[in-house]
Amino acid sequence: MGFAMEFTRVALFGWGLSLGLVSMPSVLGQLIDADAQVREVASYLVGTMDTSARAAIDRDAADVRMTTCPIRVADTDATFLYQEQALSLQLDRPYRQRFLEISPSTDNLGVESISYKPANPEAWIGLCDKPEVDRIVSVPDLGEKVCTIALQKDGEGYWGTTPEEGCPANYRGAVRVTNQVRLTEMTMETWDRGFDAEGNQVWGAQDDSYQYRDIDPIAQDPQVNAIAQLFNGAFDNSAQVAADSSFLPVRFHNCPAAVSDSPFPETTPILVSEQASNSPELQFASQRLVQFRRSAESGAIELASYKLEGDRWDNFCDRPPAERLVPADAIGNAECTIVFRFEEGVFIGSTPEGGCPSNFRGSEAVTINARFSRDGLDLWERWYDGAGNQVAGSETGAYLYRPIAIDSP
């Protein structure tokens, strides 16, 4: 199924599925400029949004991209949009495609979005990549009507919800879905829930919403975002140590960080990585800054590590996210670069030929083989002296670091 399909939370119906805990604004008992609101809702939807901001801080969150564009339906002047959603690593395989008709509500107090499921969805993949003049569909192309969202203006945005009984469905055991959405000029939050025939929720949101944010699709690199997301979190090799005592107990705690007066591009994922061991044979704790990037020369994905100067980095990832700030002058010399390739949902990497400079335990170089996946981080680090003799590191295989639960700050 590929890397991203294993994520545990994916918004499946767009427009979110209603979570009754979210309160809707009261209906204003007055007529509105419905045509103006139709244009505004359509303009808020058109463009590209994704959930990468949430995925950057949550290893289990899906990075989903939603692309929406205006279309023309032959023989009608109504406002229609085409929308497709795909996991950001599988943009050529959208899991949801809809045509949306945006119109004034029947009571003229708001806006309705009627969604249609095309009968031949494969024919429309990538429709938004075409010039607008070529985005023409016929009424039969729209397919079956699947759901209606009623939207009402509220402050700087709109609240939307399905009818109280929801909409019919036939997916993962659900026979009906309910949805709710908060739409603004730059954001959209959705709450998705599916219910079986007995009224039990079988999938969808509990408390958290799916949080979409406007993006520049050219500036976003889904693979770079994905490898940074896999690196984020706490890991240890306790299961490996229990099975093979030749491996020392080591743990990682990696977290996103901000850099003041940053020398890095704005869209570059930056994390601080803490590595520690408390074994009698080897006691250490080290912190470094890690940058994930796409090489302009080779096009490969790279992990670049930098020394952090000073002694103020202990337990950095235990700090609240707002306090994870690294001054630019605390970033020391570049230590090492690992070059990755993406294969079947896994990132596989290694250091350049000859390794990276090192002075650890009498070594002059370190070589690293890496494999990052949903399972965890596999790292085989080997240190060599000037004569090419291995002086540290495993002689039998990689350290297998698996995600562990920690208390969030």
PDB file of C-alpha atoms in Angstrom, residues 117-329:
ATOM      1  CA  LYS A 117     -19.059  11.516  -6.740  1.00  0.00           C
ATOM      2  CA  PRO A 118     -17.931  11.100 -10.359  1.00  0.00           C
ATOM      3  CA  ALA A 119     -18.828   7.799 -11.957  1.00  0.00           C
ATOM      4  CA  ASN A 120     -15.378   7.539 -13.554  1.00  0.00           C
ATOM      5  CA  PRO A 121     -13.026   9.186 -11.037  1.00  0.00           C
ATOM      6  CA  GLU A 122      -9.817   8.040 -12.739  1.00  0.00           C
ATOM      7  CA  ALA A 123     -10.661  10.200 -15.749  1.00  0.00           C
ATOM      8  CA  TRP A 124     -10.463  13.359 -13.619  1.00  0.00           C
ATOM      9  CA  ILE A 125      -7.202  12.801 -11.736  1.00  0.00           C
ATOM     10  CA  GLY A 126      -5.065  15.918 -12.060  1.00  0.00           C
ATOM     11  CA  LEU A 127      -7.882  18.022 -13.519  1.00  0.00           C
ATOM     12  CA  CYS A 128      -6.646  21.078 -11.602  1.00  0.00           C
ATOM     13  CA  ASP A 129      -3.318  20.866 -13.429  1.00  0.00           C
ATOM     14  CA  LYS A 130      -5.060  21.736 -16.693  1.00  0.00           C
ATOM     15  CA  PRO A 131      -5.714  25.321 -17.845  1.00  0.00           C
ATOM     16  CA  GLU A 132      -9.055  26.607 -16.583  1.00  0.00           C
ATOM     17  CA  VAL A 133     -10.383  26.884 -20.130  1.00  0.00           C
ATOM     18  CA  ASP A 134     -10.008  23.100 -20.464  1.00  0.00           C
ATOM     19  CA  ARG A 135     -11.789  22.265 -17.202  1.00  0.00           C
ATOM     20  CA  ILE A 136     -15.200  21.623 -18.754  1.00  0.00           C
ATOM     21  CA  VAL A 137     -17.470  18.781 -17.683  1.00  0.00           C
ATOM     22  CA  SER A 138     -21.007  17.776 -18.583  1.00  0.00           C
ATOM     23  CA  VAL A 139     -23.889  17.306 -16.163  1.00  0.00           C
ATOM     24  CA  PRO A 140     -23.727  13.485 -16.521  1.00  0.00           C
ATOM     25  CA  ASP A 141     -20.014  13.653 -15.665  1.00  0.00           C
ATOM     26  CA  LEU A 142     -20.882  14.948 -12.195  1.00  0.00           C
ATOM     27  CA  GLY A 143     -22.088  11.534 -11.091  1.00  0.00           C
ATOM     28  CA  GLU A 144     -24.274  10.877  -8.071  1.00  0.00           C
ATOM     29  CA  LYS A 145     -25.081  13.402  -5.382  1.00  0.00           C
ATOM     30  CA  VAL A 146     -23.586  12.141  -2.126  1.00  0.00           C
ATOM     31  CA  CYS A 147     -23.920  14.857   0.502  1.00  0.00           C
ATOM     32  CA  THR A 148     -24.881  18.449   1.271  1.00  0.00           C
ATOM     33  CA  ILE A 149     -23.100  20.808   3.643  1.00  0.00           C
ATOM     34  CA  ALA A 150     -24.949  23.869   4.940  1.00  0.00           C
ATOM     35  CA  LEU A 151     -22.605  26.784   5.640  1.00  0.00           C
ATOM     36  CA  GLN A 152     -23.264  29.952   7.581  1.00  0.00           C
ATOM     37  CA  LYS A 153     -21.110  33.035   7.909  1.00  0.00           C
ATOM     38  CA  ASP A 154     -19.534  33.446  11.338  1.00  0.00           C
ATOM     39  CA  GLY A 155     -17.030  36.214  11.882  1.00  0.00           C
ATOM     40  CA  GLU A 156     -14.063  35.779   9.566  1.00  0.00           C
ATOM     41  CA  GLY A 157     -15.196  32.417   8.239  1.00  0.00           C
ATOM     42  CA  TYR A 158     -17.959  29.859   7.880  1.00  0.00           C
ATOM     43  CA  TRP A 159     -19.285  26.943   9.889  1.00  0.00           C
ATOM     44  CA  GLY A 160     -20.673  24.024   7.915  1.00  0.00           C
ATOM     45  CA  THR A 161     -22.536  20.866   8.846  1.00  0.00           C
ATOM     46  CA  THR A 162     -24.407  17.982   7.264  1.00  0.00           C
ATOM     47  CA  PRO A 163     -28.091  17.362   7.946  1.00  0.00           C
ATOM     48  CA  GLU A 164     -28.732  16.007  11.438  1.00  0.00           C
ATOM     49  CA  GLU A 165     -29.142  12.465  10.124  1.00  0.00           C
ATOM     50  CA  GLY A 166     -25.868  12.693   8.194  1.00  0.00           C
ATOM     51  CA  CYS A 167     -25.277  11.361   4.702  1.00  0.00           C
ATOM     52  CA  PRO A 168     -25.424   7.764   3.397  1.00  0.00           C
ATOM     53  CA  ALA A 169     -22.107   5.916   3.269  1.00  0.00           C
ATOM     54  CA  ASN A 170     -20.629   2.514   2.614  1.00  0.00           C
ATOM     55  CA  TYR A 171     -17.092   2.617   3.893  1.00  0.00           C
ATOM     56  CA  ARG A 172     -15.242   0.703   6.622  1.00  0.00           C
ATOM     57  CA  GLY A 173     -18.479  -0.462   8.234  1.00  0.00           C
ATOM     58  CA  ALA A 174     -20.176   2.937   8.245  1.00  0.00           C
ATOM     59  CA  VAL A 175     -23.649   3.325   6.779  1.00  0.00           C
ATOM     60  CA  ARG A 176     -23.834   7.060   7.435  1.00  0.00           C
ATOM     61  CA  VAL A 177     -21.410   9.883   8.000  1.00  0.00           C
ATOM     62  CA  THR A 178     -21.748  13.223   9.728  1.00  0.00           C
ATOM     63  CA  ASN A 179     -19.466  16.130   9.147  1.00  0.00           C
ATOM     64  CA  GLN A 180     -18.668  19.597  10.302  1.00  0.00           C
ATOM     65  CA  VAL A 181     -16.249  22.163   8.953  1.00  0.00           C
ATOM     66  CA  ARG A 182     -14.708  25.467   9.920  1.00  0.00           C
ATOM     67  CA  LEU A 183     -13.582  27.354   6.789  1.00  0.00           C
ATOM     68  CA  THR A 184     -11.575  30.581   6.657  1.00  0.00           C
ATOM     69  CA  GLU A 185      -9.557  32.318   3.972  1.00  0.00           C
ATOM     70  CA  MET A 186      -6.378  30.382   4.800  1.00  0.00           C
ATOM     71  CA  THR A 187      -7.505  27.349   6.810  1.00  0.00           C
ATOM     72  CA  MET A 188     -10.017  24.564   7.076  1.00  0.00           C
ATOM     73  CA  GLU A 189     -10.707  22.285  10.016  1.00  0.00           C
ATOM     74  CA  THR A 190     -12.898  19.210   9.670  1.00  0.00           C
ATOM     75  CA  TRP A 191     -14.368  16.689  12.093  1.00  0.00           C
ATOM     76  CA  ASP A 192     -15.110  13.311  10.482  1.00  0.00           C
ATOM     77  CA  ARG A 193     -17.149  10.419  11.923  1.00  0.00           C
ATOM     78  CA  GLY A 194     -18.689   7.284  10.450  1.00  0.00           C
ATOM     79  CA  PHE A 195     -21.473   5.299  12.119  1.00  0.00           C
ATOM     80  CA  ASP A 196     -22.691   1.738  11.675  1.00  0.00           C
ATOM     81  CA  ALA A 197     -26.324   0.609  11.420  1.00  0.00           C
ATOM     82  CA  GLU A 198     -26.624   0.526  15.240  1.00  0.00           C
ATOM     83  CA  GLY A 199     -25.437   4.120  15.581  1.00  0.00           C
ATOM     84  CA  ASN A 200     -21.973   3.261  16.884  1.00  0.00           C
ATOM     85  CA  GLN A 201     -19.042   5.375  15.731  1.00  0.00           C
ATOM     86  CA  VAL A 202     -16.722   3.096  13.788  1.00  0.00           C
ATOM     87  CA  TRP A 203     -14.128   5.588  12.600  1.00  0.00           C
ATOM     88  CA  GLY A 204     -13.285   9.272  12.526  1.00  0.00           C
ATOM     89  CA  ALA A 205     -12.423  12.150  14.815  1.00  0.00           C
ATOM     90  CA  GLN A 206     -12.769  12.014  18.565  1.00  0.00           C
ATOM     91  CA  ASP A 207     -11.576  15.370  19.872  1.00  0.00           C
ATOM     92  CA  ASP A 208      -8.997  16.589  17.375  1.00  0.00           C
ATOM     93  CA  SER A 209      -9.888  18.036  14.000  1.00  0.00           C
ATOM     94  CA  TYR A 210      -8.136  17.482  10.712  1.00  0.00           C
ATOM     95  CA  GLN A 211      -6.320  20.787  10.226  1.00  0.00           C
ATOM     96  CA  TYR A 212      -5.694  21.985   6.688  1.00  0.00           C
ATOM     97  CA  ARG A 213      -3.601  25.061   5.936  1.00  0.00           C
ATOM     98  CA  ASP A 214      -3.011  26.898   2.663  1.00  0.00           C
ATOM     99  CA  ILE A 215       0.357  26.042   1.131  1.00  0.00           C
ATOM    100  CA  ASP A 216       2.483  26.857  -1.862  1.00  0.00           C
ATOM    101  CA  PRO A 217       2.632  23.428  -3.527  1.00  0.00           C
ATOM    102  CA  ILE A 218       5.867  24.308  -5.306  1.00  0.00           C
ATOM    103  CA  ALA A 219       7.632  25.141  -2.031  1.00  0.00           C
ATOM    104  CA  GLN A 220       6.443  21.989  -0.223  1.00  0.00           C
ATOM    105  CA  ASP A 221       8.445  18.772  -0.640  1.00  0.00           C
ATOM    106  CA  PRO A 222       6.308  15.852   0.605  1.00  0.00           C
ATOM    107  CA  GLN A 223       9.224  13.413   0.807  1.00  0.00           C
ATOM    108  CA  VAL A 224      11.356  15.804   2.846  1.00  0.00           C
ATOM    109  CA  ASN A 225       8.394  16.438   5.140  1.00  0.00           C
ATOM    110  CA  ALA A 226       7.777  12.690   5.427  1.00  0.00           C
ATOM    111  CA  ILE A 227      11.304  11.714   6.453  1.00  0.00           C
ATOM    112  CA  ALA A 228      11.368  14.518   9.034  1.00  0.00           C
ATOM    113  CA  GLN A 229       8.059  13.252  10.416  1.00  0.00           C
ATOM    114  CA  LEU A 230       9.453   9.722  10.745  1.00  0.00           C
ATOM    115  CA  PHE A 231      12.501  11.073  12.602  1.00  0.00           C
ATOM    116  CA  ASN A 232      10.337  12.994  15.074  1.00  0.00           C
ATOM    117  CA  GLY A 233       9.547  11.397  18.427  1.00  0.00           C
ATOM    118  CA  ALA A 234      11.111   9.241  21.133  1.00  0.00           C
ATOM    119  CA  PHE A 235      12.763   5.895  20.374  1.00  0.00           C
ATOM    120  CA  ASP A 236      14.811   3.233  22.099  1.00  0.00           C
ATOM    121  CA  ASN A 237      16.239  -0.199  21.303  1.00  0.00           C
ATOM    122  CA  SER A 238      15.015  -1.980  24.439  1.00  0.00           C
ATOM    123  CA  ALA A 239      13.398  -4.837  22.482  1.00  0.00           C
ATOM    124  CA  GLN A 240      16.658  -5.451  20.616  1.00  0.00           C
ATOM    125  CA  VAL A 241      18.697  -5.366  23.839  1.00  0.00           C
ATOM    126  CA  ALA A 242      16.369  -7.909  25.444  1.00  0.00           C
ATOM    127  CA  ALA A 243      16.967 -10.281  22.536  1.00  0.00           C
ATOM    128  CA  ASP A 244      20.704  -9.626  22.094  1.00  0.00           C
ATOM    129  CA  SER A 245      22.795  -8.308  24.981  1.00  0.00           C
ATOM    130  CA  SER A 246      25.658  -7.378  22.673  1.00  0.00           C
ATOM    131  CA  PHE A 247      23.734  -4.197  21.829  1.00  0.00           C
ATOM    132  CA  LEU A 248      23.944  -1.362  24.339  1.00  0.00           C
ATOM    133  CA  PRO A 249      20.738   0.364  25.512  1.00  0.00           C
ATOM    134  CA  VAL A 250      20.403   3.682  23.665  1.00  0.00           C
ATOM    135  CA  ARG A 251      17.523   6.107  23.328  1.00  0.00           C
ATOM    136  CA  PHE A 252      16.674   8.994  21.017  1.00  0.00           C
ATOM    137  CA  HIS A 253      14.375  11.947  21.575  1.00  0.00           C
ATOM    138  CA  ASN A 254      13.921  14.123  18.489  1.00  0.00           C
ATOM    139  CA  CYS A 255      11.669  17.157  18.178  1.00  0.00           C
ATOM    140  CA  PRO A 256      10.960  20.080  15.820  1.00  0.00           C
ATOM    141  CA  ALA A 257      12.778  23.282  16.710  1.00  0.00           C
ATOM    142  CA  ALA A 258      12.757  26.891  15.574  1.00  0.00           C
ATOM    143  CA  VAL A 259      15.955  28.772  14.756  1.00  0.00           C
ATOM    144  CA  SER A 260      16.174  32.496  15.412  1.00  0.00           C
ATOM    145  CA  ASP A 261      17.668  34.436  12.483  1.00  0.00           C
ATOM    146  CA  SER A 262      17.660  31.102  10.704  1.00  0.00           C
ATOM    147  CA  PRO A 263      20.234  30.503   7.958  1.00  0.00           C
ATOM    148  CA  PHE A 264      18.020  27.730   6.590  1.00  0.00           C
ATOM    149  CA  PRO A 265      15.197  28.037   4.027  1.00  0.00           C
ATOM    150  CA  GLU A 266      11.802  28.655   5.606  1.00  0.00           C
ATOM    151  CA  THR A 267      10.298  25.336   4.481  1.00  0.00           C
ATOM    152  CA  THR A 268      13.267  23.242   5.676  1.00  0.00           C
ATOM    153  CA  PRO A 269      12.349  20.882   8.555  1.00  0.00           C
ATOM    154  CA  ILE A 270      14.656  21.480  11.523  1.00  0.00           C
ATOM    155  CA  LEU A 271      14.817  19.172  14.550  1.00  0.00           C
ATOM    156  CA  VAL A 272      16.979  18.782  17.618  1.00  0.00           C
ATOM    157  CA  SER A 273      18.115  15.222  18.229  1.00  0.00           C
ATOM    158  CA  GLU A 274      19.100  13.974  21.670  1.00  0.00           C
ATOM    159  CA  GLN A 275      20.866  10.625  21.971  1.00  0.00           C
ATOM    160  CA  ALA A 276      21.779   9.041  25.287  1.00  0.00           C
ATOM    161  CA  SER A 277      22.900   5.784  26.859  1.00  0.00           C
ATOM    162  CA  ASN A 278      23.156   4.874  30.525  1.00  0.00           C
ATOM    163  CA  SER A 279      24.841   1.511  30.158  1.00  0.00           C
ATOM    164  CA  PRO A 280      27.907   0.793  32.347  1.00  0.00           C
ATOM    165  CA  GLU A 281      29.978   0.112  29.223  1.00  0.00           C
ATOM    166  CA  LEU A 282      29.221   3.450  27.596  1.00  0.00           C
ATOM    167  CA  GLN A 283      27.713   6.545  29.133  1.00  0.00           C
ATOM    168  CA  PHE A 284      27.041   9.573  26.976  1.00  0.00           C
ATOM    169  CA  ALA A 285      24.468  12.181  26.070  1.00  0.00           C
ATOM    170  CA  SER A 286      24.724  14.274  22.931  1.00  0.00           C
ATOM    171  CA  GLN A 287      22.537  16.816  21.194  1.00  0.00           C
ATOM    172  CA  ARG A 288      22.728  18.024  17.632  1.00  0.00           C
ATOM    173  CA  LEU A 289      20.641  20.044  15.225  1.00  0.00           C
ATOM    174  CA  VAL A 290      19.330  18.111  12.216  1.00  0.00           C
ATOM    175  CA  GLN A 291      18.227  19.604   8.911  1.00  0.00           C
ATOM    176  CA  PHE A 292      16.313  17.673   6.243  1.00  0.00           C
ATOM    177  CA  ARG A 293      16.644  19.015   2.716  1.00  0.00           C
ATOM    178  CA  ARG A 294      16.615  18.218  -0.985  1.00  0.00           C
ATOM    179  CA  SER A 295      20.022  18.497  -2.648  1.00  0.00           C
ATOM    180  CA  ALA A 296      19.975  21.072  -5.426  1.00  0.00           C
ATOM    181  CA  GLU A 297      22.787  19.216  -7.197  1.00  0.00           C
ATOM    182  CA  SER A 298      21.764  15.557  -7.021  1.00  0.00           C
ATOM    183  CA  GLY A 299      18.074  15.816  -6.154  1.00  0.00           C
ATOM    184  CA  ALA A 300      18.609  13.363  -3.284  1.00  0.00           C
ATOM    185  CA  ILE A 301      17.150  13.804   0.186  1.00  0.00           C
ATOM    186  CA  GLU A 302      19.762  14.649   2.784  1.00  0.00           C
ATOM    187  CA  LEU A 303      19.993  14.633   6.573  1.00  0.00           C
ATOM    188  CA  ALA A 304      22.604  17.178   7.657  1.00  0.00           C
ATOM    189  CA  SER A 305      23.666  17.277  11.304  1.00  0.00           C
ATOM    190  CA  TYR A 306      25.290  20.207  13.108  1.00  0.00           C
ATOM    191  CA  LYS A 307      26.983  20.454  16.477  1.00  0.00           C
ATOM    192  CA  LEU A 308      25.141  22.531  19.081  1.00  0.00           C
ATOM    193  CA  GLU A 309      27.461  24.825  20.981  1.00  0.00           C
ATOM    194  CA  GLY A 310      27.221  25.253  24.740  1.00  0.00           C
ATOM    195  CA  ASP A 311      25.697  23.162  27.503  1.00  0.00           C
ATOM    196  CA  ARG A 312      22.078  24.359  27.462  1.00  0.00           C
ATOM    197  CA  TRP A 313      20.582  21.574  25.379  1.00  0.00           C
ATOM    198  CA  ASP A 314      19.966  18.831  27.942  1.00  0.00           C
ATOM    199  CA  ASN A 315      16.345  17.611  27.790  1.00  0.00           C
ATOM    200  CA  PHE A 316      15.627  20.150  25.056  1.00  0.00           C
ATOM    201  CA  CYS A 317      12.714  18.097  23.711  1.00  0.00           C
ATOM    202  CA  ASP A 318      11.086  18.036  27.143  1.00  0.00           C
ATOM    203  CA  ARG A 319      10.473  21.769  26.860  1.00  0.00           C
ATOM    204  CA  PRO A 320       7.096  23.094  25.695  1.00  0.00           C
ATOM    205  CA  PRO A 321       7.091  23.493  21.888  1.00  0.00           C
ATOM    206  CA  ALA A 322       7.016  27.299  22.132  1.00  0.00           C
ATOM    207  CA  GLU A 323      10.301  27.220  24.066  1.00  0.00           C
ATOM    208  CA  ARG A 324      12.229  25.038  21.623  1.00  0.00           C
ATOM    209  CA  LEU A 325      14.253  27.878  20.134  1.00  0.00           C
ATOM    210  CA  VAL A 326      17.837  27.587  18.930  1.00  0.00           C
ATOM    211  CA  PRO A 327      19.798  30.821  18.371  1.00  0.00           C
ATOM    212  CA  ALA A 328      21.612  30.816  15.050  1.00  0.00           C
ATOM    213  CA  ASP A 329      24.937  31.519  16.784  1.00  0.00           C
TER     214      ASP A 329
END
